PDB file of C-alpha atoms in Angstrom:
ATOM      1  CA  UNK Z   8     -97.218 -21.906  56.349  1.00 82.00           C
ATOM      2  CA  UNK Z   9    -100.402 -20.505  57.818  1.00 88.00           C
ATOM      3  CA  UNK Z  10    -100.696 -16.838  58.790  1.00 91.00           C
ATOM      4  CA  UNK Z  11    -101.306 -16.445  62.531  1.00 92.00           C
ATOM      5  CA  UNK Z  12    -101.761 -13.688  65.080  1.00 94.00           C
ATOM      6  CA  UNK Z  13    -102.006 -13.768  68.837  1.00 96.00           C
ATOM      7  CA  UNK Z  14    -105.645 -13.237  69.789  1.00 95.00           C
ATOM      8  CA  UNK Z  15    -104.670 -10.401  72.137  1.00 96.00           C
ATOM      9  CA  UNK Z  16    -102.825  -8.660  69.290  1.00 97.00           C
ATOM     10  CA  UNK Z  17    -105.767  -9.189  66.938  1.00 95.00           C
ATOM     11  CA  UNK Z  18    -108.210  -7.418  69.265  1.00 96.00           C
ATOM     12  CA  UNK Z  19    -105.640  -4.642  69.847  1.00 96.00           C
ATOM     13  CA  UNK Z  20    -104.994  -4.251  66.118  1.00 95.00           C
ATOM     14  CA  UNK Z  21    -101.243  -4.863  66.235  1.00 96.00           C
ATOM     15  CA  UNK Z  22     -99.005  -7.389  64.480  1.00 96.00           C
ATOM     16  CA  UNK Z  23     -97.641 -10.091  66.787  1.00 96.00           C
ATOM     17  CA  UNK Z  24     -93.916  -9.574  67.344  1.00 95.00           C
ATOM     18  CA  UNK Z  25     -93.619 -13.196  68.450  1.00 95.00           C
ATOM     19  CA  UNK Z  26     -95.915 -16.203  68.325  1.00 94.00           C
ATOM     20  CA  UNK Z  27     -96.232 -19.296  70.508  1.00 92.00           C
ATOM     21  CA  UNK Z  28     -95.818 -22.709  68.940  1.00 90.00           C
ATOM     22  CA  UNK Z  29     -98.689 -23.918  66.777  1.00 89.00           C
ATOM     23  CA  UNK Z  30    -100.109 -27.383  66.226  1.00 85.00           C
ATOM     24  CA  UNK Z  31    -100.325 -26.631  62.488  1.00 84.00           C
ATOM     25  CA  UNK Z  32     -97.906 -29.117  60.911  1.00 86.00           C
ATOM     26  CA  UNK Z  33     -96.787 -26.957  57.982  1.00 87.00           C
ATOM     27  CA  UNK Z  34     -95.654 -24.081  60.182  1.00 89.00           C
ATOM     28  CA  UNK Z  35     -96.950 -20.665  61.127  1.00 91.00           C
ATOM     29  CA  UNK Z  36     -95.803 -17.110  60.585  1.00 92.00           C
ATOM     30  CA  UNK Z  37     -96.963 -13.859  62.126  1.00 94.00           C
ATOM     31  CA  UNK Z  38     -99.390 -11.816  59.999  1.00 93.00           C
ATOM     32  CA  UNK Z  39    -101.687  -8.814  60.385  1.00 94.00           C
ATOM     33  CA  UNK Z  40    -104.941 -10.747  60.308  1.00 92.00           C
ATOM     34  CA  UNK Z  41    -106.745  -7.717  61.753  1.00 92.00           C
ATOM     35  CA  UNK Z  42    -106.076  -5.859  58.480  1.00 92.00           C
ATOM     36  CA  UNK Z  43    -107.739  -8.342  56.130  1.00 85.00           C
ATOM     37  CA  UNK Z  44    -111.306  -7.469  57.131  1.00 82.00           C
ATOM     38  CA  UNK Z  45    -113.340  -4.349  56.454  1.00 84.00           C
ATOM     39  CA  UNK Z  46    -113.292  -2.215  59.615  1.00 89.00           C
ATOM     40  CA  UNK Z  47    -116.946  -2.923  60.592  1.00 89.00           C
ATOM     41  CA  UNK Z  48    -116.342  -6.677  60.393  1.00 84.00           C
ATOM     42  CA  UNK Z  49    -113.074  -6.444  62.330  1.00 90.00           C
ATOM     43  CA  UNK Z  50    -114.864  -4.384  65.015  1.00 92.00           C
ATOM     44  CA  UNK Z  51    -117.648  -6.971  65.257  1.00 91.00           C
ATOM     45  CA  UNK Z  52    -115.137  -9.830  65.595  1.00 89.00           C
ATOM     46  CA  UNK Z  53    -113.030  -8.001  68.191  1.00 93.00           C
ATOM     47  CA  UNK Z  54    -116.200  -7.167  70.121  1.00 92.00           C
ATOM     48  CA  UNK Z  55    -117.401 -10.779  69.986  1.00 90.00           C
ATOM     49  CA  UNK Z  56    -114.046 -12.006  71.283  1.00 92.00           C
ATOM     50  CA  UNK Z  57    -113.761  -9.517  74.151  1.00 92.00           C
ATOM     51  CA  UNK Z  58    -117.399  -9.020  75.141  1.00 90.00           C
ATOM     52  CA  UNK Z  59    -118.810 -12.474  74.533  1.00 88.00           C
ATOM     53  CA  UNK Z  60    -116.324 -15.341  74.130  1.00 86.00           C
ATOM     54  CA  UNK Z  61    -114.006 -14.268  76.919  1.00 86.00           C
ATOM     55  CA  UNK Z  62    -116.933 -13.621  79.270  1.00 87.00           C
ATOM     56  CA  UNK Z  63    -118.545 -16.986  78.527  1.00 85.00           C
ATOM     57  CA  UNK Z  64    -115.222 -18.839  78.479  1.00 87.00           C
ATOM     58  CA  UNK Z  65    -112.813 -17.006  80.812  1.00 91.00           C
ATOM     59  CA  UNK Z  66    -109.254 -17.359  79.579  1.00 91.00           C
ATOM     60  CA  UNK Z  67    -110.258 -17.590  75.905  1.00 90.00           C
ATOM     61  CA  UNK Z  68    -108.557 -14.245  75.268  1.00 93.00           C
ATOM     62  CA  UNK Z  69    -104.957 -14.825  76.308  1.00 93.00           C
ATOM     63  CA  UNK Z  70    -101.401 -14.438  75.017  1.00 93.00           C
ATOM     64  CA  UNK Z  71    -101.165 -18.102  73.958  1.00 92.00           C
ATOM     65  CA  UNK Z  72    -104.378 -18.103  71.903  1.00 92.00           C
ATOM     66  CA  UNK Z  73    -103.647 -17.951  68.168  1.00 91.00           C
ATOM     67  CA  UNK Z  74    -105.865 -17.097  65.246  1.00 89.00           C
ATOM     68  CA  UNK Z  75    -104.858 -19.356  62.373  1.00 86.00           C
ATOM     69  CA  UNK Z  76    -105.698 -17.689  59.099  1.00 81.00           C
ATOM     70  CA  UNK Z  77    -108.738 -16.190  60.869  1.00 60.00           C
ATOM     71  CA  UNK Z  78    -110.025 -19.472  62.308  1.00 55.00           C
ATOM     72  CA  UNK Z  79    -110.158 -20.277  66.017  1.00 52.00           C
ATOM     73  CA  UNK Z  80    -110.964 -23.518  67.764  1.00 57.00           C
ATOM     74  CA  UNK Z  81    -114.474 -22.594  68.792  1.00 62.00           C
ATOM     75  CA  UNK Z  82    -117.962 -22.448  67.340  1.00 63.00           C
ATOM     76  CA  UNK Z  83    -119.340 -19.436  65.544  1.00 66.00           C
ATOM     77  CA  UNK Z  84    -120.726 -16.683  67.806  1.00 73.00           C
ATOM     78  CA  UNK Z  85    -123.290 -15.793  65.128  1.00 80.00           C
ATOM     79  CA  UNK Z  86    -125.854 -17.629  63.068  1.00 86.00           C
ATOM     80  CA  UNK Z  87    -126.551 -16.634  59.475  1.00 88.00           C
ATOM     81  CA  UNK Z  88    -130.299 -16.384  58.920  1.00 92.00           C
ATOM     82  CA  UNK Z  89    -131.553 -18.971  56.466  1.00 94.00           C
ATOM     83  CA  UNK Z  90    -134.993 -19.858  55.167  1.00 94.00           C
ATOM     84  CA  UNK Z  91    -136.298 -22.936  56.992  1.00 92.00           C
ATOM     85  CA  UNK Z  92    -137.749 -24.454  53.830  1.00 92.00           C
ATOM     86  CA  UNK Z  93    -135.139 -23.680  51.140  1.00 94.00           C
ATOM     87  CA  UNK Z  94    -132.127 -23.284  53.479  1.00 95.00           C
ATOM     88  CA  UNK Z  95    -131.030 -20.237  51.473  1.00 94.00           C
ATOM     89  CA  UNK Z  96    -129.631 -17.221  53.307  1.00 93.00           C
ATOM     90  CA  UNK Z  97    -132.327 -14.759  54.283  1.00 91.00           C
ATOM     91  CA  UNK Z  98    -132.709 -12.244  51.490  1.00 88.00           C
ATOM     92  CA  UNK Z  99    -129.922 -13.730  49.341  1.00 89.00           C
ATOM     93  CA  UNK Z 100    -131.060 -16.130  46.664  1.00 89.00           C
ATOM     94  CA  UNK Z 101    -128.740 -19.040  45.811  1.00 90.00           C
ATOM     95  CA  UNK Z 102    -126.542 -18.583  48.898  1.00 91.00           C
ATOM     96  CA  UNK Z 103    -126.734 -21.619  51.181  1.00 93.00           C
ATOM     97  CA  UNK Z 104    -124.970 -20.999  54.528  1.00 92.00           C
ATOM     98  CA  UNK Z 105    -123.880 -24.223  56.165  1.00 91.00           C
ATOM     99  CA  UNK Z 106    -121.792 -25.729  58.920  1.00 89.00           C
ATOM    100  CA  UNK Z 107    -119.977 -24.315  61.882  1.00 83.00           C
ATOM    101  CA  UNK Z 108    -118.890 -20.981  60.410  1.00 81.00           C
ATOM    102  CA  UNK Z 109    -122.487 -20.117  59.541  1.00 85.00           C
ATOM    103  CA  UNK Z 110    -123.629 -21.059  63.043  1.00 86.00           C
ATOM    104  CA  UNK Z 111    -125.425 -24.307  62.172  1.00 86.00           C
ATOM    105  CA  UNK Z 112    -123.074 -26.783  63.805  1.00 85.00           C
ATOM    106  CA  UNK Z 113    -120.884 -27.210  66.845  1.00 81.00           C
ATOM    107  CA  UNK Z 114    -118.154 -29.468  65.540  1.00 79.00           C
ATOM    108  CA  UNK Z 115    -116.946 -31.475  62.610  1.00 81.00           C
ATOM    109  CA  UNK Z 116    -119.643 -34.167  62.749  1.00 88.00           C
ATOM    110  CA  UNK Z 117    -122.615 -31.806  63.008  1.00 88.00           C
ATOM    111  CA  UNK Z 118    -121.021 -29.573  60.342  1.00 88.00           C
ATOM    112  CA  UNK Z 119    -120.789 -32.573  58.027  1.00 90.00           C
ATOM    113  CA  UNK Z 120    -124.417 -33.468  58.694  1.00 93.00           C
ATOM    114  CA  UNK Z 121    -125.501 -29.896  58.046  1.00 93.00           C
ATOM    115  CA  UNK Z 122    -123.487 -29.924  54.818  1.00 92.00           C
ATOM    116  CA  UNK Z 123    -125.405 -32.998  53.678  1.00 94.00           C
ATOM    117  CA  UNK Z 124    -128.726 -31.365  54.555  1.00 94.00           C
ATOM    118  CA  UNK Z 125    -127.808 -28.215  52.632  1.00 94.00           C
ATOM    119  CA  UNK Z 126    -126.549 -30.295  49.696  1.00 93.00           C
ATOM    120  CA  UNK Z 127    -130.000 -31.895  49.529  1.00 93.00           C
ATOM    121  CA  UNK Z 128    -131.571 -28.432  49.472  1.00 93.00           C
ATOM    122  CA  UNK Z 129    -129.259 -27.354  46.647  1.00 92.00           C
ATOM    123  CA  UNK Z 130    -130.035 -30.555  44.776  1.00 91.00           C
ATOM    124  CA  UNK Z 131    -133.748 -29.948  45.243  1.00 90.00           C
ATOM    125  CA  UNK Z 132    -133.464 -26.429  43.858  1.00 90.00           C
ATOM    126  CA  UNK Z 133    -131.150 -26.965  40.922  1.00 86.00           C
ATOM    127  CA  UNK Z 134    -131.347 -30.620  39.906  1.00 83.00           C
ATOM    128  CA  UNK Z 135    -134.928 -31.574  40.498  1.00 64.00           C
ATOM    129  CA  UNK Z 136    -136.646 -28.793  38.522  1.00 58.00           C
ATOM    130  CA  UNK Z 137    -138.042 -27.077  41.578  1.00 49.00           C
ATOM    131  CA  UNK Z 138    -139.715 -30.175  43.016  1.00 49.00           C
ATOM    132  CA  UNK Z 139    -139.293 -30.284  46.754  1.00 46.00           C
ATOM    133  CA  UNK Z 140    -136.945 -33.057  47.853  1.00 45.00           C
ATOM    134  CA  UNK Z 141    -138.222 -35.200  50.686  1.00 47.00           C
ATOM    135  CA  UNK Z 142    -135.696 -33.886  53.241  1.00 48.00           C
ATOM    136  CA  UNK Z 143    -136.105 -30.169  52.497  1.00 47.00           C
ATOM    137  CA  UNK Z 144    -138.468 -28.322  54.792  1.00 48.00           C
ATOM    138  CA  UNK Z 145    -138.255 -30.890  57.584  1.00 50.00           C
ATOM    139  CA  UNK Z 146    -136.750 -30.229  60.997  1.00 49.00           C
ATOM    140  CA  UNK Z 147    -133.312 -31.748  61.455  1.00 45.00           C
ATOM    141  CA  UNK Z 148    -131.533 -32.577  64.708  1.00 44.00           C
ATOM    142  CA  UNK Z 149    -127.891 -33.465  65.130  1.00 41.00           C
ATOM    143  CA  UNK Z 150    -125.455 -33.292  68.025  1.00 41.00           C
ATOM    144  CA  UNK Z 151    -127.651 -31.008  70.105  1.00 42.00           C
ATOM    145  CA  UNK Z 152    -128.520 -28.592  67.305  1.00 41.00           C
ATOM    146  CA  UNK Z 153    -131.880 -28.238  65.609  1.00 45.00           C
ATOM    147  CA  UNK Z 154    -132.173 -26.651  62.203  1.00 40.00           C
TER     148      UNK Z 154
END
Protein backbone atom coordinates (compact mmCIF):
# COMPACT_ATOMS: atom_id res chain seq x y z
CA UNK A 1 0.00 0.00 0.00
CA UNK A 2 0.97 3.62 -0.42
CA UNK A 3 0.98 6.03 2.53
CA UNK A 4 -1.53 8.85 2.01
CA UNK A 5 -2.82 11.91 3.84
CA UNK A 6 -5.63 14.28 3.07
CA UNK A 7 -4.13 17.51 1.76
CA UNK A 8 -6.09 19.53 4.32
CA UNK A 9 -4.67 17.37 7.13
CA UNK A 10 -1.15 17.69 5.72
CA UNK A 11 -1.24 21.50 5.82
CA UNK A 12 -2.78 21.37 9.32
CA UNK A 13 -0.17 18.88 10.54
CA UNK A 14 -2.60 16.18 11.66
CA UNK A 15 -2.97 12.51 10.71
CA UNK A 16 -6.03 11.78 8.58
CA UNK A 17 -8.61 9.86 10.61
CA UNK A 18 -10.24 8.71 7.38
CA UNK A 19 -9.26 8.83 3.72
CA UNK A 20 -11.29 8.97 0.51
CA UNK A 21 -10.86 6.24 -2.06
CA UNK A 22 -7.64 6.32 -4.07
CA UNK A 23 -6.92 5.40 -7.67
CA UNK A 24 -3.74 3.64 -6.51
CA UNK A 25 -4.35 -0.02 -7.38
CA UNK A 26 -2.36 -1.56 -4.51
CA UNK A 27 -4.30 0.28 -1.82
CA UNK A 28 -3.71 3.23 0.46
CA UNK A 29 -3.40 3.72 4.19
CA UNK A 30 -3.39 6.86 6.29
CA UNK A 31 0.07 8.12 7.34
CA UNK A 32 1.62 11.22 8.90
CA UNK A 33 3.31 12.48 5.76
CA UNK A 34 3.74 15.89 7.39
CA UNK A 35 6.22 14.32 9.84
CA UNK A 36 8.65 12.91 7.28
CA UNK A 37 10.14 16.28 6.30
CA UNK A 38 12.39 18.62 8.25
CA UNK A 39 10.22 21.43 9.65
CA UNK A 40 11.52 24.13 7.25
CA UNK A 41 10.71 21.94 4.24
CA UNK A 42 7.27 21.02 5.60
CA UNK A 43 6.57 24.74 6.19
CA UNK A 44 7.62 25.59 2.63
CA UNK A 45 5.39 22.85 1.18
CA UNK A 46 2.39 23.81 3.33
CA UNK A 47 2.90 27.45 2.34
CA UNK A 48 3.14 26.56 -1.35
CA UNK A 49 -0.08 24.55 -1.14
CA UNK A 50 -2.10 27.19 0.73
CA UNK A 51 -0.63 30.42 -0.62
CA UNK A 52 0.13 29.47 -4.19
CA UNK A 53 -1.50 26.29 -5.54
CA UNK A 54 -4.90 26.89 -4.00
CA UNK A 55 -4.90 30.54 -5.11
CA UNK A 56 -3.90 29.67 -8.68
CA UNK A 57 -6.15 26.60 -8.82
CA UNK A 58 -9.12 27.21 -6.49
CA UNK A 59 -10.33 23.94 -5.02
CA UNK A 60 -6.88 22.31 -5.10
CA UNK A 61 -6.86 22.28 -1.29
CA UNK A 62 -9.92 20.25 -0.36
CA UNK A 63 -10.96 17.28 1.78
CA UNK A 64 -10.86 14.86 -1.18
CA UNK A 65 -7.33 15.77 -2.29
CA UNK A 66 -4.81 13.11 -1.25
CA UNK A 67 -1.05 13.23 -1.02
CA UNK A 68 0.24 9.83 -2.11
CA UNK A 69 3.58 9.17 -0.50
CA UNK A 70 4.25 12.93 -0.82
CA UNK A 71 3.36 13.18 -4.51
CA UNK A 72 0.39 15.13 -5.86
CA UNK A 73 -1.03 15.28 -9.35
CA UNK A 74 0.41 18.64 -10.27
CA UNK A 75 3.66 20.16 -11.47
CA UNK A 76 6.38 21.35 -9.15
CA UNK A 77 5.87 24.85 -7.70
CA UNK A 78 9.65 25.35 -7.64
CA UNK A 79 12.51 25.01 -10.08
CA UNK A 80 15.91 23.77 -8.94
CA UNK A 81 18.62 26.05 -10.31
CA UNK A 82 20.88 24.26 -12.76
CA UNK A 83 23.81 25.39 -14.88
CA UNK A 84 22.65 25.98 -18.46
CA UNK A 85 25.76 24.38 -19.95
CA UNK A 86 26.44 21.37 -17.68
CA UNK A 87 22.87 20.94 -16.35
CA UNK A 88 24.28 20.37 -12.86
CA UNK A 89 22.50 21.87 -9.87
CA UNK A 90 23.74 25.35 -9.06
CA UNK A 91 26.57 25.05 -6.57
CA UNK A 92 26.35 21.25 -6.30
CA UNK A 93 28.75 19.34 -8.50
CA UNK A 94 27.56 15.98 -9.89
CA UNK A 95 23.90 16.57 -9.00
CA UNK A 96 21.72 16.71 -12.11
CA UNK A 97 18.14 17.81 -11.31
CA UNK A 98 15.68 16.63 -13.92
CA UNK A 99 12.03 16.22 -14.74
CA UNK A 100 8.84 17.41 -13.15
CA UNK A 101 9.89 17.29 -9.50
CA UNK A 102 12.86 19.55 -10.21
CA UNK A 103 10.64 21.99 -12.10
CA UNK A 104 11.87 21.22 -15.62
CA UNK A 105 8.78 19.53 -17.01
CA UNK A 106 5.02 19.70 -16.89
CA UNK A 107 4.05 16.09 -17.45
CA UNK A 108 5.30 12.64 -18.22
CA UNK A 109 6.36 13.33 -21.82
CA UNK A 110 8.32 16.51 -21.11
CA UNK A 111 9.82 14.85 -18.01
CA UNK A 112 11.02 11.97 -20.18
CA UNK A 113 12.51 14.39 -22.70
CA UNK A 114 14.25 16.32 -19.93
CA UNK A 115 15.58 13.03 -18.55
CA UNK A 116 17.12 12.26 -21.94
CA UNK A 117 18.68 15.72 -22.12
CA UNK A 118 20.15 15.36 -18.63
CA UNK A 119 21.37 11.84 -19.44
CA UNK A 120 23.30 13.33 -22.36
CA UNK A 121 24.85 15.89 -20.01
CA UNK A 122 25.86 13.13 -17.58
CA UNK A 123 27.28 11.11 -20.45
CA UNK A 124 29.22 14.13 -21.65
CA UNK A 125 30.71 14.68 -18.20
CA UNK A 126 31.55 11.14 -17.18
CA UNK A 127 31.88 9.04 -20.33
CA UNK A 128 33.39 11.36 -22.86
CA UNK A 129 36.42 12.56 -20.87
CA UNK A 130 35.13 16.08 -20.46
CA UNK A 131 34.50 16.68 -24.16
CA UNK A 132 31.29 18.58 -24.66
CA UNK A 133 28.58 16.44 -26.22
CA UNK A 134 26.76 18.03 -29.13
CA UNK A 135 23.46 18.46 -27.25
CA UNK A 136 24.89 19.94 -24.04
CA UNK A 137 24.80 23.71 -23.83
CA UNK A 138 22.06 24.10 -26.43
CA UNK A 139 18.59 25.43 -25.71
CA UNK A 140 15.93 22.74 -25.59
CA UNK A 141 12.18 23.13 -26.04
CA UNK A 142 9.53 20.56 -25.26
CA UNK A 143 5.83 20.75 -24.47
CA UNK A 144 5.88 24.47 -23.77
CA UNK A 145 8.99 24.45 -21.59
CA UNK A 146 12.38 25.83 -22.51
CA UNK A 147 15.49 24.69 -20.71
